[in-house]
Short mmCIF file of C-alpha atoms in Angstrom, two decimals:
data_model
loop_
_atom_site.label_atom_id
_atom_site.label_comp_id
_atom_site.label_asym_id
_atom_site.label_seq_id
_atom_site.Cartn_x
_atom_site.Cartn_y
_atom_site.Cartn_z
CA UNK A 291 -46.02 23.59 -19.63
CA UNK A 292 -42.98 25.63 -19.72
CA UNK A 293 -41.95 28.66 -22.10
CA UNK A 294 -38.12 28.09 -23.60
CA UNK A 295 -36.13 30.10 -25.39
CA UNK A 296 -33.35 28.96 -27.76
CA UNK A 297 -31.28 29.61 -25.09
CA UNK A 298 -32.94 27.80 -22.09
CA UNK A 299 -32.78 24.82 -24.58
CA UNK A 300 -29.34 24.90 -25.33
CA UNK A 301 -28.90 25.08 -21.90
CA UNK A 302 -30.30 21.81 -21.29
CA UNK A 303 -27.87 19.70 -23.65
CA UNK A 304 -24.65 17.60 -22.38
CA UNK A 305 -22.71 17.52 -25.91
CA UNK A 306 -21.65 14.45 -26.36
CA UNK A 307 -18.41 12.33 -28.02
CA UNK A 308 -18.41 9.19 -25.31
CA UNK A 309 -16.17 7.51 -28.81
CA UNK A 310 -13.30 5.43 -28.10
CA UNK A 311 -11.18 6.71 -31.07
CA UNK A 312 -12.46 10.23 -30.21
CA UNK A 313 -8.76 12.31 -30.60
CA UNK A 314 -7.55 15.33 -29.54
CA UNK A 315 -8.76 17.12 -33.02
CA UNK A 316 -12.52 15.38 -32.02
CA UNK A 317 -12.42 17.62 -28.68
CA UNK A 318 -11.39 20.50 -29.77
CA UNK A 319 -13.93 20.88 -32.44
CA UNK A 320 -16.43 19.33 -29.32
CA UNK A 321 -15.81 22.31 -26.61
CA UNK A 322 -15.99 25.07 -29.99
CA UNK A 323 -19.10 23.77 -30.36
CA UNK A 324 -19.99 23.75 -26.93
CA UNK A 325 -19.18 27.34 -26.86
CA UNK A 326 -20.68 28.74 -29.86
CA UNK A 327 -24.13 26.73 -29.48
CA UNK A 328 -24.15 27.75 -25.34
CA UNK A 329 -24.48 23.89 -24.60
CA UNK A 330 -24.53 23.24 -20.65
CA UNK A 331 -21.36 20.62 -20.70
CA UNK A 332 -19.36 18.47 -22.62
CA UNK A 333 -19.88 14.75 -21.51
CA UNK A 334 -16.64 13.08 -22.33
CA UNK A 335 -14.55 9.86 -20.85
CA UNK A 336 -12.41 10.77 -18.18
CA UNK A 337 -9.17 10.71 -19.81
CA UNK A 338 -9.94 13.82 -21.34
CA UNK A 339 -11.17 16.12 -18.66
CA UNK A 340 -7.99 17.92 -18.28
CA UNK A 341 -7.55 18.15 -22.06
CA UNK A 342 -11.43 19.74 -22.01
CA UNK A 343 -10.98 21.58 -19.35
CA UNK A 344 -8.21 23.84 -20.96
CA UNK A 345 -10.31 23.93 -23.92
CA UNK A 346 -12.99 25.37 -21.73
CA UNK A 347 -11.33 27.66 -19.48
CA UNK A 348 -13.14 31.19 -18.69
CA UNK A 349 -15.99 29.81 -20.42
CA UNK A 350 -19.06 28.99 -19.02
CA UNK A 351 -19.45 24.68 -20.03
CA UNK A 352 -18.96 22.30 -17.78
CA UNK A 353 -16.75 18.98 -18.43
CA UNK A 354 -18.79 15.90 -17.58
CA UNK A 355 -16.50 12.91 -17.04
CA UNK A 356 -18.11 9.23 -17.36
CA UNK A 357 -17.47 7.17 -14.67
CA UNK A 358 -16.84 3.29 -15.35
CA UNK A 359 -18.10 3.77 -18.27
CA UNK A 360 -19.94 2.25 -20.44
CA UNK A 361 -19.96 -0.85 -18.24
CA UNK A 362 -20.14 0.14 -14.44
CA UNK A 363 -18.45 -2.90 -13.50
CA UNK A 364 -16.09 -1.82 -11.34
CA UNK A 365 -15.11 -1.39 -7.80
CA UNK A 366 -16.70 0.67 -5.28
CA UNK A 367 -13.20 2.07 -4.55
CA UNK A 368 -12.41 2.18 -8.59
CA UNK A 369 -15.06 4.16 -9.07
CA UNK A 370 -14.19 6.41 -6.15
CA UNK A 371 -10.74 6.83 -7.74
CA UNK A 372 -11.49 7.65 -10.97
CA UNK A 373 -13.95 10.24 -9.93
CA UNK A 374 -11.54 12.18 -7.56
CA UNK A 375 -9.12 11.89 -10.75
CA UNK A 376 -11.72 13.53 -12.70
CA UNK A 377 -12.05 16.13 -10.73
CA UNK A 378 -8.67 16.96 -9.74
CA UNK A 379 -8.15 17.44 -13.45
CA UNK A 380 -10.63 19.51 -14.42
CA UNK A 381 -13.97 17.20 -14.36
CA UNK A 382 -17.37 19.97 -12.84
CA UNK A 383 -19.80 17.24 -13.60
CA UNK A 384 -19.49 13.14 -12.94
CA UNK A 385 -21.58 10.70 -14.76
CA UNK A 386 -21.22 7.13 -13.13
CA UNK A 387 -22.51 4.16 -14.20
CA UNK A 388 -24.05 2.00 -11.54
CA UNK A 389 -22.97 -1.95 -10.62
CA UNK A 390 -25.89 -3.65 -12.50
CA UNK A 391 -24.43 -7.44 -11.60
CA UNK A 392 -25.45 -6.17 -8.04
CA UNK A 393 -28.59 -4.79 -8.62
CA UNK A 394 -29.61 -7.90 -9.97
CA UNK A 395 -28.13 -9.78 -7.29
CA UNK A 396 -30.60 -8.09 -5.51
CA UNK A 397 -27.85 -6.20 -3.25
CA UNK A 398 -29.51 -2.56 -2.91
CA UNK A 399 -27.29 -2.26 0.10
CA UNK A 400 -24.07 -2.42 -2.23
CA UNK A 401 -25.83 0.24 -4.77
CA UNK A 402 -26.35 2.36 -1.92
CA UNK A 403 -23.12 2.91 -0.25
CA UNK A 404 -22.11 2.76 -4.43
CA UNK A 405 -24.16 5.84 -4.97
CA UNK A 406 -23.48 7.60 -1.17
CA UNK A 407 -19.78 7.05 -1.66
CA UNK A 408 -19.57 9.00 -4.99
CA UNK A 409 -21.98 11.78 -4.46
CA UNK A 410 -20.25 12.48 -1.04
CA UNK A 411 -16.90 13.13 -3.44
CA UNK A 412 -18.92 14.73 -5.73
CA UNK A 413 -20.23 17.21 -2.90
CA UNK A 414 -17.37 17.78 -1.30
CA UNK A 415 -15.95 19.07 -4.69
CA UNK A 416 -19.00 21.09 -5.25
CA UNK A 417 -19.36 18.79 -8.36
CA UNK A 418 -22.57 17.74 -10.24
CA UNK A 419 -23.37 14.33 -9.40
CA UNK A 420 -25.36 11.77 -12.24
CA UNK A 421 -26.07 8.37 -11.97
CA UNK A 422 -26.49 6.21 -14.82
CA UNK A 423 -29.29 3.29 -14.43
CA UNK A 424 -28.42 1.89 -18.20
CA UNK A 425 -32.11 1.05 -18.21
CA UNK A 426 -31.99 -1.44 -21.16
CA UNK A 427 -31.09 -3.95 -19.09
CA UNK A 428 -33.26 -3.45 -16.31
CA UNK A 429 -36.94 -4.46 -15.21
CA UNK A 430 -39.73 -1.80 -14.11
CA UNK A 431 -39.03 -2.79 -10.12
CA UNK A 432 -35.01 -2.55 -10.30
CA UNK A 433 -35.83 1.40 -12.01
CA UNK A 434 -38.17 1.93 -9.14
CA UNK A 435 -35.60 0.39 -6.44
CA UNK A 436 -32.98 2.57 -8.00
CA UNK A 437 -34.90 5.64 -7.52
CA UNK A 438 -35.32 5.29 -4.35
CA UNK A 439 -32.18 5.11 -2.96
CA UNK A 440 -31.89 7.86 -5.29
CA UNK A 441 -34.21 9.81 -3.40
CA UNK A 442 -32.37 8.86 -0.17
CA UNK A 443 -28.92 9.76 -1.15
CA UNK A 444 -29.84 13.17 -3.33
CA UNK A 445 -27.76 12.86 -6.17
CA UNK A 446 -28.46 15.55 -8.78
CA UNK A 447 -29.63 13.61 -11.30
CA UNK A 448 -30.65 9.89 -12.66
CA UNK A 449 -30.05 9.57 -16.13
CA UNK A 450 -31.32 6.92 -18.32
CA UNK A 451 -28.76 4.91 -20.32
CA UNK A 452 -25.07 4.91 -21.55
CA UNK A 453 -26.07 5.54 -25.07
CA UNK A 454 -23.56 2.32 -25.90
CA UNK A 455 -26.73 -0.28 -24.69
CA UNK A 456 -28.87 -1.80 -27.24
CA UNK A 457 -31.51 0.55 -26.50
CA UNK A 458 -31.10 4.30 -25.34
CA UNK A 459 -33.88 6.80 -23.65
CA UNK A 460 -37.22 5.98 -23.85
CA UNK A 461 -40.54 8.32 -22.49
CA UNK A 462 -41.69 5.57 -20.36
CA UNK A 463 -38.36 5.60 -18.70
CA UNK A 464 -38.17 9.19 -17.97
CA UNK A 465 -42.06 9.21 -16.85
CA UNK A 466 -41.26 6.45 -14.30
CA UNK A 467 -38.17 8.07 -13.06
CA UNK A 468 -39.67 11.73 -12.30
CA UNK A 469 -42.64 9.86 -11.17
CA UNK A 470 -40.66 7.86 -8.47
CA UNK A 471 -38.05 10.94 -7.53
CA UNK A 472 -39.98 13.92 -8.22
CA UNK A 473 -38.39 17.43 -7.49
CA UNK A 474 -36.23 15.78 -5.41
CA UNK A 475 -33.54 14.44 -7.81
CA UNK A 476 -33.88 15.94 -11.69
CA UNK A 477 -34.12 13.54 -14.50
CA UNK A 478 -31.46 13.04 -17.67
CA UNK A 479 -32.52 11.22 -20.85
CA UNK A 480 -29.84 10.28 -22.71
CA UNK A 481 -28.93 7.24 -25.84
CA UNK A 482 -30.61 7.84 -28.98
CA UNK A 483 -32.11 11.16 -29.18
CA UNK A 484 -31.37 12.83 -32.33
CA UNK A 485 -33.97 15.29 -33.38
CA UNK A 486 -36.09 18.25 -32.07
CA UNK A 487 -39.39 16.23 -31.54
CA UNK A 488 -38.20 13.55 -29.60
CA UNK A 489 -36.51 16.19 -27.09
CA UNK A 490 -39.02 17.95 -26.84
CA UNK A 491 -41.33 15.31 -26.01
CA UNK A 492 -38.44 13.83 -23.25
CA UNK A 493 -38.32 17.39 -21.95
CA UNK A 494 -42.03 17.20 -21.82
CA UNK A 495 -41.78 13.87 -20.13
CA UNK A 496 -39.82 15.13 -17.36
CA UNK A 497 -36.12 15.37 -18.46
CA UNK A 498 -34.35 18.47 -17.21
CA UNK A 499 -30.91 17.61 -19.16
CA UNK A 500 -30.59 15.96 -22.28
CA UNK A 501 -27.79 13.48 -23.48
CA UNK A 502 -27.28 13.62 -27.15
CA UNK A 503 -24.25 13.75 -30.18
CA UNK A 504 -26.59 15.22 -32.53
CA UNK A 505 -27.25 18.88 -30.25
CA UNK A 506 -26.73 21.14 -32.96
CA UNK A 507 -28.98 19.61 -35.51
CA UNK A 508 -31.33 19.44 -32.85
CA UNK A 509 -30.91 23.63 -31.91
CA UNK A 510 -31.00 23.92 -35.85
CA UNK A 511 -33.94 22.19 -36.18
CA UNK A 512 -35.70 24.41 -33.43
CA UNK A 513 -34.27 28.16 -34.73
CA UNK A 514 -35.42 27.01 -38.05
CA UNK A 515 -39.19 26.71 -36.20
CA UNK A 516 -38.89 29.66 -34.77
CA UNK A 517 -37.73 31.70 -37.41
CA UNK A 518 -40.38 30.20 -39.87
CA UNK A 519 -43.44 31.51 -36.93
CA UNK A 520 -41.13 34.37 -35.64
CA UNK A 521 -41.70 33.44 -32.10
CA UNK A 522 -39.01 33.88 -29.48
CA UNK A 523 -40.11 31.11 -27.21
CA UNK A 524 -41.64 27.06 -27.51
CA UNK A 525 -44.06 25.82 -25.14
CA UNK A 526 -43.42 22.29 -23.69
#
């Protein structure tokens, strides 16, 4: 167990609007947030990483572009692409969404060079590099098969879903992934996390970022906690 401060929480939240009708007015009021709640990023679809990127400028959130998202069914090279694009507008952080039709062709080869081919961009732009499993669809053997090549190529994280599957993070998930990776990759839960127990008990689990729209009634939640037992730190 760990000793967090309202802070070192904060810290650990990607502040979400993945929306497709998210405007300009949506992003603005996004990064603000960001900024006044100390959230680590703003996870966002591409198209607006240069838009969040001003937003954010001299600040210190990062602007997490999604990567074939929600889907992942696109081309090696597409996905290549669009993450160089990303980045060469403003994107710090990429979070990609793996090729599930070849995962469950069985092609681990294909989700390799996938992965390699991404995170290579991703280093070479001193860039935070995230895979998305999208876990909902997936059995307990594809996870496992997934973190290994995970383990192989080093991203900096796995994450666990999209958030637009029919089912987001769950415990299990985040237990198996750290389990199979270790300290070798970190761990982000994301899809369907909404209040201070359930992160706490994903953090718990293994999670060392969390996914989530609903960050500030989660900090709330906490300072209220703290406030009400005047401690300055949680232990999870």
């Amino acid at each position: 167990m760990k000793n967090y401060s309202l802070r070192d929480l904060s810290r650990l939240i990607d502040h979400t609007n993945l929306k497709p009708d998210a405007t300009t007015a949506m992003m603005k009021k996004l990064c603000q947030e960001a900024i006044d709640y100390h959230f680590k990023m703003v996870a966002i679809n591409q198209v607006q990483s240069k838009l969040c990127a001003d937003l954010l400028k001299d600040t210190d959130v990062d602007i997490g572009a999604a990567i074939a998202f929600p889907l992942g069914q696109t081309t090696i090279e597409s996905k290549c692409f669009e993450t160089k694009n990303a980045i060469e507008i403003g994107a710090t952080e990429i979070d990609y969404v793996i090729n599930i039709s070849e995962l469950k062709a069985g092609n681990l080869n294909y989700i390799e060079r996938e992965m390699s081919e991404i995170v290579k961009i991703c280093r070479q732009y001193n860039v935070t590099s995230k895979v998305i499993f999208e876990n909902c669809y997936l059995t307990d053997e594809e996870k496992i098969a997934l973190c290994q090549i995970a383990v192989k190529v080093k991203p900096d994280f796995i994450k666990t879903s999209t958030g637009f599957g029919p089912s987001g993070a769950t415990l299990e998930d985040v237990k198996l992934m750290k389990q199979h990776v270790g300290d070798v990759v970190k761990v982000k839960a994301a899809g369907g996390i909404r209040n201070a127990d359930t992160f706490k008990k994903m953090i718990a689990a293994g999670a060392e970022r969390i996914g989530t729209s609903a960050g500030i009634a989660i900090i709330e939640e906490i300072k209220k906690d703290l406030q009400t037992t005047q401690a300055q730190t949680i232990k999870i």
